[in-house]
Amino acid sequence: MILDKNIIAEHNDQLLADHKRRFDFLAADIPNVEAVLDKLVAFNIAIPSWALGTGGTRFGRFSGGGEPRSLEEKIDDVGLLHALNRSSNSISLHIPWDIPGNTAAIIEHAKQHGLHFDAVNSNTFQDQPNQALSYKHGSLHHTDKGVRQLAIDHNIEVIKYGEALGSKALSVWLADGSSFPGQINMRNAFNNTHESLQAIYDALPEDWKVLIEYKPYEPYFYSTTIGDWGQSYLLASKLGKKATTLVDLGHHLPNTNIEQIVALLLSEGKLGGFHFNDSKYGDDDLTTGSINPYKLFLIFNELVEGLDAKGINHATGLSWMIDESHNIKDPLEDLLMAVEAIKISYAQALIVDTPALKAAQAENDVVVAEGLLQHAYRTDVRALVAEARLRAGAALNPVKLYRDAAVRSTLIGERGANTVATGL
Amino acid sequence: MILDKNIIAEHNDQLLADHKRRFDFLAADIPNVEAVLDKLVAFNIAIPSWALGTGGTRFGRFSGGGEPRSLEEKIDDVGLLHALNRSSNSISLHIPWDIPGNTAAIIEHAKQHGLHFDAVNSNTFQDQPNQALSYKHGSLHHTDKGVRQLAIDHNIEVIKYGEALGSKALSVWLADGSSFPGQINMRNAFNNTHESLQAIYDALPEDWKVLIEYKPYEPYFYSTTIGDWGQSYLLASKLGKKATTLVDLGHHLPNTNIEQIVALLLSEGKLGGFHFNDSKYGDDDLTTGSINPYKLFLIFNELVEGLDAKGINHATGLSWMIDESHNIKDPLEDLLMAVEAIKISYAQALIVDTPALKAAQAENDVVVAEGLLQHAYRTDVRALVAEARLRAGAALNPVKLYRDAAVRSTLIGERGANTVATGL
Amino acid sequence: MILDKNIIAEHNDQLLADHKRRFDFLAADIPNVEAVLDKLVAFNIAIPSWALGTGGTRFGRFSGGGEPRSLEEKIDDVGLLHALNRSSNSISLHIPWDIPGNTAAIIEHAKQHGLHFDAVNSNTFQDQPNQALSYKHGSLHHTDKGVRQLAIDHNIEVIKYGEALGSKALSVWLADGSSFPGQINMRNAFNNTHESLQAIYDALPEDWKVLIEYKPYEPYFYSTTIGDWGQSYLLASKLGKKATTLVDLGHHLPNTNIEQIVALLLSEGKLGGFHFNDSKYGDDDLTTGSINPYKLFLIFNELVEGLDAKGINHATGLSWMIDESHNIKDPLEDLLMAVEAIKISYAQALIVDTPALKAAQAENDVVVAEGLLQHAYRTDVRALVAEARLRAGAALNPVKLYRDAAVRSTLIGERGANTVATGL
Amino acid sequence: MILDKNIIAEHNDQLLADHKRRFDFLAADIPNVEAVLDKLVAFNIAIPSWALGTGGTRFGRFSGGGEPRSLEEKIDDVGLLHALNRSSNSISLHIPWDIPGNTAAIIEHAKQHGLHFDAVNSNTFQDQPNQALSYKHGSLHHTDKGVRQLAIDHNIEVIKYGEALGSKALSVWLADGSSFPGQINMRNAFNNTHESLQAIYDALPEDWKVLIEYKPYEPYFYSTTIGDWGQSYLLASKLGKKATTLVDLGHHLPNTNIEQIVALLLSEGKLGGFHFNDSKYGDDDLTTGSINPYKLFLIFNELVEGLDAKGINHATGLSWMIDESHNIKDPLEDLLMAVEAIKISYAQALIVDTPALKAAQAENDVVVAEGLLQHAYRTDVRALVAEARLRAGAALNPVKLYRDAAVRSTLIGERGANTVATGL
């Protein structure tokens, strides 16, 4: 299914008058509104190929219908999203779930949707059929050199796929850990991981980055070998300048101040990118911004402040990606909501009165400093984000149009009601 | 595979001298050692049918070999465990994973292993093939009366299976909850749950109990309708005297004082039973006692004190069951370790100097009171637990004998290397 | 210091045009805007007498200046707040920190500020000079009947003070707990607490409520005898209809779903009132709404929905009170910010499209249901709250006026720079 | 009060026969028992001067009697402890709470008790009377260079005191942080801290270490500038080889795997030392080993394994210190219990069958590997620790002797019942 431009235009026409009224009211309060809009238009968030189907937990999975059955159909889904919001111009692949057969055709297929290929992701947390050695006890950290080499080779293969597609980064999330005290020697596991990553790093093209993700627990429940930002940072700094840390918002212990980690990694030149989602308890993989939207804003506030301090381009300086599991909602609606929440937070961060904030901080005027953040956050910036969409040729209200255009039922018609996409 | 009695006898003969030395040393310090041994011999922990295969997480499952392919083989596995430690004389079934075909034959099969049937468990967190309505949005709490009725009917069917097998309790764990603010009306969901449970309660035979489990999150990640002990207690007290609360050790928020909950429920006459496991982060379902054995001891300390205060028989007064997911270890070895850890904690609780403790508490002599608990806990009671096994006709060292007798490889030979048992 | 009405009028005149523009824009979107405004005007939050000075932690206290030196000056401070925002028409006293000498004069003093007396609070977590017995090991839960009686007598004395002042509720927060396993018998402690509370309950005037607060830890660090909502509920239901539960937002374990507790207590007729604050880690006692404003909104969403379902008046049906520790900010500014955050959340909850929400919930349309809450929350309702203030005769921007009128420096001039108010 | 050697000898005589029986039984199982005993004898844990009085929380403090009134009396108290257990041969001072007047006399006084001076601690989390500038908004991270310099100068002064006393390390715990979003610029705060620490580092004698402590929250409740091990590590690695990380067991978010942090810091050469205590919720500062003794053992298991792997002497390679707040127990009894728990954990770690563990880990035999740790932990090593005390000339049962000798009442007689030592 492809969303006709006329459908979007018609949708916008109906909503335009009301939108205009809201935007004008809002714009009157924002001194640099055009600059803010430019940044919002330029800001895109990559969609992971594995988030296009219904997710599940270990207790079960309630599949929806019309899920993509192939890489081409995954690209089509991201194309639909991008047509609706013009904010997701790339797709992030996961190998071996998404092995591209005819690379040239796949690139061309993506290009027709205005899409390119974001970071490629390796998978060493599952065994593939007929795999010679098992990842049951880990991959890059394994005691057995043979298993480590298998995982290294797989990562290098993923880089090769990425190069063919024009990707510029490898994301490495390692499940490697232990579930019981004594199970592993944690020092050796860390050093093995370093050595394995070095081999992968050495195979990385010059203009690539490797993004090292961290996570405190799950699927192992006693230790994880790359368990927190400090461990990821340590590896990234040992490896060299192409290695950076990837922050998945759900991969933290309770009460962690994530925005401080973000500020620090950015300051040290080691922040590589994000996996956006939200959570209340653990790695819940809920829609970004659905549980604690103020936290999301505070993270963007650090990002905007920190990127500007270093003169880094907001849109291209880091890898921005969603990583969610859509167990309950229609995956495409969920992704539209996530992108909306991200752009709202970004817009709020863009309208913070930075000079006033710096002055208040310099005087330790806590009430004024906090009040400036609260003012930006309490401002209803939805019309600003909508205006950016309008200017980019997207829909004023993507979820509404998605429903009005009966996208899901069309997809079910095309693909069937019982398709199950690869993913968790 | 059935473990010959001679094998056990031979194993014990080899270890007996050393055991005797250790037991005698220990017994000299325990005034009422025979009474303690009697209690240890009488204490059995039920094995859940779903814990006999390799468990997994949403990220994958690394199956072992020789997993039971049928209810009969599950009973055989529990029979093996019981032969090894004489501490697990019952099995807890899960419907529809374990629908007994020929009930009389199943009962007879179990009896040959010295086993009976513990609480039966219903399952309304997964859809079965061709199910008319879906549990995607819950079961007993559902907005749709039809779905609630389906779940009620299923629970009543489970009771029927249980009655046929001689079970005396129904365990209800409800996944029902929500993943996003606004998704459900929490008050209505609670009241619907109450109404549904009432219908199930009314179908309960007079000599049965219904055990209401609680859990704060997973598989839903914003709210769970029976989320904590207070909610379970509230439902149980509304329903009546046959309804009690089931405590699963992994179903608590970080830092919860579980032993206080246990003491209070017991005092109020509403503690029904346990699902034993251990965890560091969430519902990790690790081997009981593997992460925080002192906590397990403190729970047993409250249990022994509270049961004695009420004159309730330790072995039969509550439902004792393991509920773990064996992702990494051989499931049977894992269960042997869990039972051992439970009995060690129970033995330590039995040797607490209760009169001295009461006296110290009365005087608020914190150092002495705490010291008495620490003394019992620091005592190495393994020889006591082993002696109880010896007297019951079991093995002095069950894990060692399990390995020496090559049980797993025999099971693989009998059942194949690629069997996958039902469960998570 | 008393804020002249002309000063407020002048302040409002300056801001009126801009306010009008914002309010009109907003009002156009709210169908029942007048009804919402009436509710906002009627809604008051009590100020605790102990929150008017600079708070501290165990590590130290950095006192500000001009802190109230007497009960009269505390009333003056609340009078100032009420003049600024017309949203805090009562003060909550803490005995023995605030023993009223001449009751009639105190009542008259308060009346001149338009204030009355909210719940009175007892204190059995500190020893007073020359106290016969110590609360070191607890009060109402103590093993020593003499200590329990001392604490009972104190609570009854607090009720007497409250009666004289026209208060209608007693708030009981018990520190009682233990710091080490074995220190106390938790069952006995609970039963002692019940018995002691019964004695206090029996002394309660017919038209009074007793509010039973719960808290998981601090100042004891192993167990707290009234540690969670379930324990408070259990006591309140044993005591009778005058006994209810008080929810302090900071008194929960990590990740607790507080709004679910609120919904359930309200549904069961056992929610008595609130202590508002915010926190990231524990009982941090930060400004309400400063860490997770969406959570505050979700709580108000349950409150509005639940109170309406029972036909209870929002303003008078529950006890609304702030309980914060102002370690860093000027206490009066902090309280103004807290009241603003509460009223914003309340306003957002009032504009939720309830019929649409119910319909979406009935159909399990998660995206629409959640979207309705997000829409209300993302709406910038500050002009609505300001309009309610304007209509009540208060300042459009209380913090700005507080600063413009140099309130703090005036208070320092009147009271001195080194005064230290009673409190934590 | 000084404990006469005869009293100890008499005490030991009474307990010796029973001790001998227990030790012999235990020793039979430990191949290298003499080597283990040597290590236990050599292992000392420093006592902080501020832990000798009754601690408190922000809610109050219930002082005991006979608390030390001067530095000399604090040294006397540590002398008493050391006489009782010969395991605490040093005292850690806190400036300005413990400014030594006549240094030579103080050193001599300590020497008479067999004590020397461990790490000196600076204090920039409280303002001292007449302090020119305030630490209300931090010290080394402050926006005001003047405040930073004040704190730098203070730390350098502390080093000078330490040099005079023969100390070899400076412990820096910074409260510096923020309680509200926006209050500080976290990047600048970190960089200011780095710059300030550099100035202190430059003033450090060549043979000194600076130990950089981290803590996630309290007394500030939004961010702490040195909040986790990663931040401490980052600063320590920027500063140079004299800078290391100090791990306080209570300074972690819920569920943190502390032993993994310890293993990693040790491996990277950046582990400087410990502050021992235990906790259930936050920085509870409870007696070491009182809440989760298995965790303490697992930490020592990593320490022994990691120190041996690097060939570092256990006793002298790191700084070992207790840091607790004794709110409920007699401080001296509490410290004796803490030292006992530490030595028990250390002894258990020393008897782990390392070659067997390495073999099991190499084969990923989880059951055997974990079982080896559990075996060491379940072994009752108290007689081993007691034997080490006996050989060192200390008491077999220090707490018993402390009580039998009526130490506390003697101290009250000497110092009075209402003394309050400096500290929290």
CSV table of N, CA and C in Angstrom, one decimal, chain D residues 283-337:
chain,number,residue,atom,x,y,z
D,283,ASP,N,21.0,4.4,51.2
D,283,ASP,CA,22.2,4.5,52.0
D,283,ASP,C,21.9,4.3,53.4
D,284,ASP,N,21.4,3.1,53.8
D,284,ASP,CA,20.8,2.9,55.1
D,284,ASP,C,21.9,2.8,56.2
D,285,ASP,N,23.1,2.6,55.8
D,285,ASP,CA,24.2,2.5,56.7
D,285,ASP,C,24.0,1.6,57.9
D,286,LEU,N,23.5,0.4,57.6
D,286,LEU,CA,23.3,-0.6,58.6
D,286,LEU,C,24.5,-1.4,58.8
D,287,THR,N,24.6,-2.3,59.8
D,287,THR,CA,25.7,-3.1,60.1
D,287,THR,C,26.1,-4.0,58.9
D,288,THR,N,27.3,-4.0,58.5
D,288,THR,CA,27.8,-4.8,57.4
D,288,THR,C,27.3,-6.2,57.5
D,289,GLY,N,26.8,-6.7,56.5
D,289,GLY,CA,26.4,-8.1,56.5
D,289,GLY,C,25.0,-8.4,57.1
D,290,SER,N,24.3,-7.4,57.6
D,290,SER,CA,23.1,-7.6,58.3
D,290,SER,C,21.9,-7.8,57.4
D,291,ILE,N,22.0,-7.4,56.1
D,291,ILE,CA,20.8,-7.5,55.2
D,291,ILE,C,21.0,-8.6,54.2
D,292,ASN,N,22.2,-8.6,53.6
D,292,ASN,CA,22.4,-9.6,52.5
D,292,ASN,C,23.9,-10.1,52.6
D,293,PRO,N,24.1,-11.0,53.5
D,293,PRO,CA,25.4,-11.5,53.7
D,293,PRO,C,26.0,-12.3,52.5
D,294,TYR,N,25.2,-12.9,51.7
D,294,TYR,CA,25.7,-13.6,50.5
D,294,TYR,C,26.3,-12.6,49.5
D,295,LYS,N,25.7,-11.4,49.4
D,295,LYS,CA,26.3,-10.4,48.6
D,295,LYS,C,27.7,-10.0,49.1
D,296,LEU,N,27.8,-9.8,50.4
D,296,LEU,CA,29.1,-9.5,50.9
D,296,LEU,C,30.1,-10.6,50.6
D,297,PHE,N,29.7,-11.8,50.7
D,297,PHE,CA,30.6,-12.9,50.3
D,297,PHE,C,31.0,-12.8,48.9
D,298,LEU,N,30.0,-12.6,48.0
D,298,LEU,CA,30.3,-12.5,46.6
D,298,LEU,C,31.3,-11.4,46.2
D,299,ILE,N,31.2,-10.3,47.0
D,299,ILE,CA,32.2,-9.2,46.8
D,299,ILE,C,33.5,-9.7,47.2
D,300,PHE,N,33.6,-10.3,48.3
D,300,PHE,CA,35.0,-10.8,48.8
D,300,PHE,C,35.5,-11.9,47.8
D,301,ASN,N,34.6,-12.6,47.3
D,301,ASN,CA,35.0,-13.6,46.3
D,301,ASN,C,35.7,-13.0,45.1
D,302,GLU,N,35.1,-11.9,44.6
D,302,GLU,CA,35.8,-11.1,43.5
D,302,GLU,C,37.1,-10.5,44.0
D,303,LEU,N,37.1,-10.0,45.2
D,303,LEU,CA,38.3,-9.4,45.7
D,303,LEU,C,39.4,-10.4,45.8
D,304,VAL,N,39.2,-11.5,46.4
D,304,VAL,CA,40.3,-12.5,46.6
D,304,VAL,C,40.7,-13.0,45.2
D,305,GLU,N,39.8,-13.3,44.4
D,305,GLU,CA,40.2,-13.8,43.0
D,305,GLU,C,41.0,-12.7,42.3
D,306,GLY,N,40.5,-11.5,42.3
D,306,GLY,CA,41.1,-10.4,41.6
D,306,GLY,C,42.4,-9.9,42.1
D,307,LEU,N,42.5,-9.9,43.5
D,307,LEU,CA,43.8,-9.5,44.1
D,307,LEU,C,44.9,-10.5,43.8
D,308,ASP,N,44.5,-11.8,43.9
D,308,ASP,CA,45.4,-12.9,43.6
D,308,ASP,C,45.9,-12.9,42.2
D,309,ALA,N,44.9,-12.6,41.3
D,309,ALA,CA,45.3,-12.6,39.9
D,309,ALA,C,46.3,-11.5,39.6
D,310,LYS,N,46.3,-10.4,40.4
D,310,LYS,CA,47.2,-9.3,40.2
D,310,LYS,C,48.4,-9.4,41.1
D,311,GLY,N,48.4,-10.4,42.0
D,311,GLY,CA,49.5,-10.5,43.0
D,311,GLY,C,49.5,-9.4,44.0
D,312,ILE,N,48.4,-8.9,44.3
D,312,ILE,CA,48.3,-7.8,45.3
D,312,ILE,C,48.0,-8.4,46.7
D,313,ASN,N,48.7,-7.9,47.7
D,313,ASN,CA,48.5,-8.3,49.1
D,313,ASN,C,47.1,-7.9,49.6
D,314,HIS,N,46.4,-8.9,50.1
D,314,HIS,CA,45.0,-8.7,50.5
D,314,HIS,C,44.9,-7.6,51.6
D,315,ALA,N,45.8,-7.7,52.6
D,315,ALA,CA,45.6,-6.8,53.7
D,315,ALA,C,46.0,-5.3,53.4
D,316,THR,N,47.0,-5.2,52.5
D,316,THR,CA,47.5,-3.8,52.4
D,316,THR,C,47.2,-3.2,51.0
D,317,GLY,N,46.7,-4.0,50.1
D,317,GLY,CA,46.5,-3.6,48.7
D,317,GLY,C,45.4,-2.6,48.5
D,318,LEU,N,44.4,-2.6,49.4
D,318,LEU,CA,43.3,-1.7,49.3
D,318,LEU,C,43.0,-1.1,50.7
D,319,SER,N,42.3,0.0,50.7
D,319,SER,CA,41.8,0.6,51.9
D,319,SER,C,40.5,0.0,52.3
D,320,TRP,N,40.5,-0.6,53.5
D,320,TRP,CA,39.3,-1.3,54.0
D,320,TRP,C,38.8,-0.5,55.2
D,321,MET,N,37.6,0.0,55.1
D,321,MET,CA,37.0,0.8,56.2
D,321,MET,C,35.5,0.6,56.3
D,322,ILE,N,35.1,0.6,57.6
D,322,ILE,CA,33.6,0.6,57.8
D,322,ILE,C,33.1,2.0,57.7
D,323,ASP,N,31.9,2.1,57.2
D,323,ASP,CA,31.2,3.4,57.3
D,323,ASP,C,29.7,3.1,57.5
D,324,GLU,N,29.3,3.2,58.8
D,324,GLU,CA,27.9,2.9,59.2
D,324,GLU,C,27.4,4.0,60.1
D,325,SER,N,26.1,4.0,60.2
D,325,SER,CA,25.5,4.9,61.2
D,325,SER,C,24.7,4.0,62.2
D,326,HIS,N,25.1,4.1,63.4
D,326,HIS,CA,24.6,3.2,64.4
D,326,HIS,C,23.4,3.9,65.2
D,327,ASN,N,22.3,3.8,64.6
D,327,ASN,CA,21.1,4.6,65.2
D,327,ASN,C,20.4,3.8,66.3
D,328,ILE,N,20.6,2.5,66.3
D,328,ILE,CA,19.8,1.7,67.2
D,328,ILE,C,20.6,0.9,68.2
D,329,LYS,N,21.7,0.4,67.6
D,329,LYS,CA,22.6,-0.5,68.5
D,329,LYS,C,23.7,0.4,69.2
D,330,ASP,N,24.2,-0.2,70.2
D,330,ASP,CA,25.5,0.4,70.8
D,330,ASP,C,26.5,0.4,69.7
D,331,PRO,N,27.1,1.6,69.4
D,331,PRO,CA,28.0,1.7,68.3
D,331,PRO,C,29.2,0.7,68.4
D,332,LEU,N,29.7,0.5,69.6
D,332,LEU,CA,30.9,-0.4,69.7
D,332,LEU,C,30.4,-1.9,69.4
D,333,GLU,N,29.3,-2.3,69.9
D,333,GLU,CA,28.8,-3.6,69.6
D,333,GLU,C,28.5,-3.8,68.1
D,334,ASP,N,28.0,-2.7,67.5
D,334,ASP,CA,27.7,-2.7,66.1
D,334,ASP,C,29.0,-2.9,65.3
D,335,LEU,N,30.0,-2.2,65.6
D,335,LEU,CA,31.3,-2.3,64.9
D,335,LEU,C,31.9,-3.7,65.1
D,336,LEU,N,31.7,-4.3,66.3
D,336,LEU,CA,32.2,-5.6,66.4
D,336,LEU,C,31.5,-6.6,65.5
D,337,MET,N,30.2,-6.4,65.4
D,337,MET,CA,29.4,-7.3,64.6
D,337,MET,C,29.8,-7.1,63.1
